[in-house]
Amino acid sequence: MKLIVAVIQDKDSNRLSDALVDQDFQATRLASTGGFLKAGNTTFMIGVEDDQVQPVLELIKENCKAREQLVAPISPMGGNADSYVPYPVEVQVGGATVFILPVERFEKF
Amino acid sequence: MKLIVAVIQDKDSNRLSDALVDQDFQATRLASTGGFLKAGNTTFMIGVEDDQVQPVLELIKENCKAREQLVAPISPMGGNADSYVPYPVEVQVGGATVFILPVERFEKF
Amino acid sequence: MKLIVAVIQDKDSNRLSDALVDQDFQATRLASTGGFLKAGNTTFMIGVEDDQVQPVLELIKENCKAREQLVAPISPMGGNADSYVPYPVEVQVGGATVFILPVERFEKF
Ligand code: NI
Ligand code: NI
Ligand code: NI
């Protein structure tokens, strides 16, 4: 058995959670901040049999991988007009940092 | 040495915490949600010598294991009288999902 | 690769965080309470290559190790004058409990 510890962005956490539930994987979410990813993040712990590691990694990749996203310009109202960019810009969102840990023993009470 | 990671229900966490302290085990609680257990849950991390794994597992089992509990009926006042059950019902509460992880090295500063 | 799990006091967490960032180590912070240390604490997870374990342990030791600190007396106003201590007292602050866990596989998406 393995314990998959995945640090992902908050914005991807509900989608990942739904995807895991759909495939009957059980996950626990820990509130986490900073570090691996700039924005607010969430740490998932997912306990799986060895042959289920790859399917779970695929789900994490599909739902959380780093990608570009167009962000609408923000009006310079009350801000600095000199730095105003009047067209959408691409920013990187998402991303996942995943540790697969060996589990010596597993119990359910 | 081993790191015991136990996901239990919030309602059992103070009782487990007291039981661990009574036996001089040190635990850290992480706020966690959803996943392994339906209700709000808490994740305990407990670092122990190899020969203390079994005693800690017994404490977790005694204080957190899944069990039936009678829940008093809720008055239909303002609710749906059609679904009102006028007698106590049994619901499952508690439960623990426990991972025992190998520790390669332990330091205390 | 290793996953370093360090439980430290809240008051040391920003200093440790800065020290890690300065050396380009990435860490995730988990909100945690009680247990290993009496005061509010924070759990850091830091993923590192094997040869970086020792440098990270040094950073944790430098920034978080248990030490004595002089605490100014609190005025007995509204309190119990009998237990009032009119001079600074030394209390122990800080401290770190650190687990180094083996990582079987690491992925970044
Ligand atoms: Ni296994
Ligand atoms: Ni050992
Ligand atoms: Ni390695």
Coordinates of N, CA and C in Angstrom, one line a residue, chain A residues 16-100:
Chain A
L16 N -10.7 17.8 -8.2 CA -10.0 16.6 -7.9 C -10.8 15.7 -6.9
S17 N -11.4 16.3 -5.9 CA -12.1 15.6 -5.0 C -13.3 14.8 -5.7
D18 N -14.0 15.5 -6.5 CA -15.1 14.9 -7.3 C -14.6 13.7 -8.1
A19 N -13.5 13.9 -8.8 CA -12.9 12.9 -9.7 C -12.5 11.7 -8.9
L20 N -11.9 11.9 -7.7 CA -11.5 10.8 -6.8 C -12.8 10.0 -6.3
V21 N -13.8 10.7 -5.9 CA -15.0 10.1 -5.4 C -15.7 9.3 -6.5
D22 N -15.7 9.8 -7.7 CA -16.3 9.1 -8.8 C -15.6 7.7 -9.1
Q23 N -14.4 7.6 -8.7 CA -13.6 6.4 -8.9 C -13.5 5.6 -7.6
D24 N -14.3 6.0 -6.6 CA -14.2 5.3 -5.3 C -12.9 5.4 -4.6
F25 N -12.1 6.4 -4.8 CA -10.9 6.6 -4.0 C -11.3 7.5 -2.8
Q26 N -10.7 7.1 -1.6 CA -11.0 7.9 -0.5 C -9.8 8.9 -0.2
A27 N -10.1 10.1 0.0 CA -9.0 11.1 0.3 C -9.3 12.0 1.5
T28 N -8.3 12.4 2.2 CA -8.5 13.3 3.3 C -7.8 14.6 2.9
R29 N -8.4 15.8 3.1 CA -7.9 17.0 2.8 C -7.3 17.7 4.0
L30 N -6.1 18.2 3.9 CA -5.5 19.0 5.0 C -5.4 20.5 4.6
A31 N -5.8 21.4 5.4 CA -5.6 22.8 5.1 C -4.1 23.1 5.1
S32 N -3.6 23.7 4.0 CA -2.2 24.0 4.0 C -2.0 25.4 3.3
T33 N -0.9 26.0 3.5 CA -0.6 27.3 2.9 C 0.8 27.4 2.3
G34 N 1.0 28.3 1.4 CA 2.3 28.7 0.9 C 3.1 27.5 0.4
G35 N 4.4 27.8 0.1 CA 5.3 26.8 -0.2 C 5.4 26.4 -1.6
F36 N 5.1 25.1 -1.8 CA 5.3 24.6 -3.2 C 4.6 25.4 -4.3
L37 N 3.5 25.9 -3.9 CA 2.7 26.7 -4.9 C 2.4 28.1 -4.3
K38 N 2.4 29.1 -5.2 CA 2.3 30.4 -4.7 C 0.9 30.7 -4.0
A39 N -0.2 30.3 -4.8 CA -1.5 30.6 -4.3 C -1.9 29.6 -3.1
G40 N -3.1 29.9 -2.5 CA -3.5 29.0 -1.4 C -3.6 27.6 -1.9
N41 N -3.2 26.7 -1.0 CA -3.2 25.3 -1.5 C -3.8 24.3 -0.5
T42 N -4.0 23.1 -1.0 CA -4.7 22.1 -0.2 C -3.8 20.8 -0.3
T43 N -3.7 20.1 0.8 CA -2.9 18.9 0.7 C -3.9 17.7 0.8
F44 N -3.8 16.8 -0.2 CA -4.7 15.6 -0.2 C -3.8 14.4 0.2
M45 N -4.4 13.6 1.1 CA -3.7 12.3 1.5 C -4.7 11.2 0.9
I46 N -4.1 10.3 0.1 CA -4.9 9.3 -0.5 C -4.2 7.9 -0.3
G47 N -4.9 7.1 0.4 CA -4.3 5.7 0.6 C -4.7 4.8 -0.4
V48 N -3.8 4.1 -1.1 CA -4.2 3.2 -2.3 C -3.3 2.0 -2.3
E49 N -3.9 0.9 -2.9 CA -3.1 -0.3 -3.2 C -2.1 0.1 -4.2
D50 N -1.0 -0.7 -4.2 CA 0.1 -0.4 -5.2 C -0.3 -0.2 -6.6
D51 N -1.2 -1.1 -7.1 CA -1.6 -1.0 -8.5 C -2.6 0.2 -8.8
Q52 N -3.0 0.9 -7.8 CA -3.9 2.0 -8.0 C -3.1 3.4 -7.9
V53 N -1.8 3.3 -7.7 CA -1.0 4.6 -7.7 C -1.1 5.3 -9.0
Q54 N -0.9 4.5 -10.1 CA -0.8 5.2 -11.4 C -2.2 5.8 -11.8
P55 N -3.3 5.1 -11.6 CA -4.6 5.7 -11.9 C -4.9 7.0 -11.1
V56 N -4.4 7.0 -9.8 CA -4.7 8.2 -9.0 C -3.7 9.4 -9.5
L57 N -2.5 9.0 -9.9 CA -1.6 10.1 -10.4 C -2.2 10.7 -11.7
E58 N -2.8 9.8 -12.5 CA -3.5 10.3 -13.8 C -4.6 11.3 -13.4
L59 N -5.4 10.9 -12.4 CA -6.5 11.8 -12.0 C -5.9 13.2 -11.5
I60 N -4.8 13.1 -10.8 CA -4.2 14.4 -10.2 C -3.7 15.2 -11.4
K61 N -3.1 14.5 -12.3 CA -2.5 15.2 -13.5 C -3.6 15.9 -14.3
E62 N -4.7 15.1 -14.6 CA -5.8 15.6 -15.4 C -6.5 16.8 -14.8
N63 N -6.6 16.8 -13.5 CA -7.4 17.8 -12.8 C -6.6 19.0 -12.3
C64 N -5.3 18.8 -12.1 CA -4.5 19.9 -11.4 C -3.3 20.3 -12.1
K65 N -3.0 19.8 -13.3 CA -1.6 20.1 -13.8 C -1.5 21.6 -14.2
A66 N -0.3 22.1 -14.1 CA 0.0 23.6 -14.3 C -0.4 23.9 -15.8
R67 N -1.1 25.0 -16.0 CA -1.5 25.4 -17.3 C -1.6 26.9 -17.3
E68 N -1.7 27.4 -18.6 CA -1.8 28.9 -18.8 C -3.3 29.2 -18.7
Q69 N -3.6 30.4 -18.2 CA -5.0 30.9 -18.2 C -5.0 32.3 -18.5
L70 N -6.0 32.8 -19.4 CA -6.1 34.2 -19.7 C -6.8 34.9 -18.6
V71 N -6.2 36.0 -18.2 CA -6.8 36.8 -17.1 C -7.2 38.1 -17.7
A72 N -8.5 38.5 -17.5 CA -9.0 39.8 -18.0 C -8.2 41.0 -17.3
P73 N -8.0 42.1 -18.1 CA -7.3 43.2 -17.5 C -8.1 43.8 -16.4
I74 N -7.4 44.4 -15.4 CA -8.1 45.1 -14.3 C -8.1 46.5 -14.6
S75 N -9.2 47.2 -14.5 CA -9.3 48.6 -14.8 C -8.4 49.4 -13.9
P76 N -7.7 50.5 -14.5 CA -6.8 51.2 -13.7 C -7.4 52.2 -12.7
M77 N -8.7 52.1 -12.6 CA -9.5 53.0 -11.6 C -8.9 52.9 -10.2
G78 N -8.4 54.0 -9.8 CA -7.8 54.1 -8.5 C -6.5 53.4 -8.4
G79 N -6.0 52.8 -9.5 CA -4.7 52.2 -9.4 C -3.7 53.0 -10.2
N80 N -2.6 52.3 -10.6 CA -1.6 53.0 -11.3 C -1.8 52.9 -12.8
A81 N -2.2 53.9 -13.5 CA -2.6 53.9 -14.9 C -1.3 53.5 -15.8
D82 N -0.2 53.8 -15.3 CA 1.1 53.6 -16.1 C 1.3 52.1 -16.3
S83 N 0.9 51.3 -15.3 CA 1.1 49.8 -15.4 C -0.1 49.1 -15.9
Y84 N -1.1 49.8 -16.4 CA -2.3 49.2 -16.9 C -2.1 48.5 -18.2
V85 N -2.5 47.2 -18.2 CA -2.4 46.4 -19.4 C -3.8 46.2 -20.0
P86 N -4.2 46.8 -21.2 CA -5.5 46.8 -21.6 C -6.0 45.6 -22.4
Y87 N -5.2 44.5 -22.3 CA -5.6 43.2 -22.9 C -5.4 42.1 -22.0
P88 N -6.1 40.9 -22.2 CA -5.9 39.8 -21.3 C -4.5 39.3 -21.3
V89 N -4.0 38.8 -20.1 CA -2.7 38.3 -20.1 C -2.8 36.8 -19.6
E90 N -1.8 36.0 -20.0 CA -1.7 34.6 -19.6 C -1.0 34.5 -18.3
V91 N -1.6 33.8 -17.4 CA -0.9 33.5 -16.1 C -0.9 32.0 -15.9
Q92 N 0.1 31.5 -15.2 CA 0.1 30.1 -14.9 C -0.7 29.7 -13.7
V93 N -1.6 28.8 -13.8 CA -2.4 28.3 -12.7 C -2.2 26.8 -12.5
G94 N -2.7 26.3 -11.4 CA -2.7 24.9 -11.1 C -1.3 24.4 -10.8
G95 N -1.1 23.1 -10.9 CA 0.2 22.5 -10.6 C 0.0 21.6 -9.4
A96 N 0.8 20.5 -9.4 CA 0.7 19.5 -8.3 C 2.0 19.0 -7.9
T97 N 2.3 18.9 -6.6 CA 3.6 18.4 -6.1 C 3.2 17.1 -5.4
V98 N 3.6 15.9 -5.8 CA 3.1 14.7 -5.3 C 4.2 13.8 -4.8
F99 N 4.0 13.3 -3.5 CA 4.9 12.4 -2.9 C 4.2 11.1 -2.7
I100 N 4.9 10.0 -3.1 CA 4.3 8.7 -2.9 C 5.1 8.0 -1.8

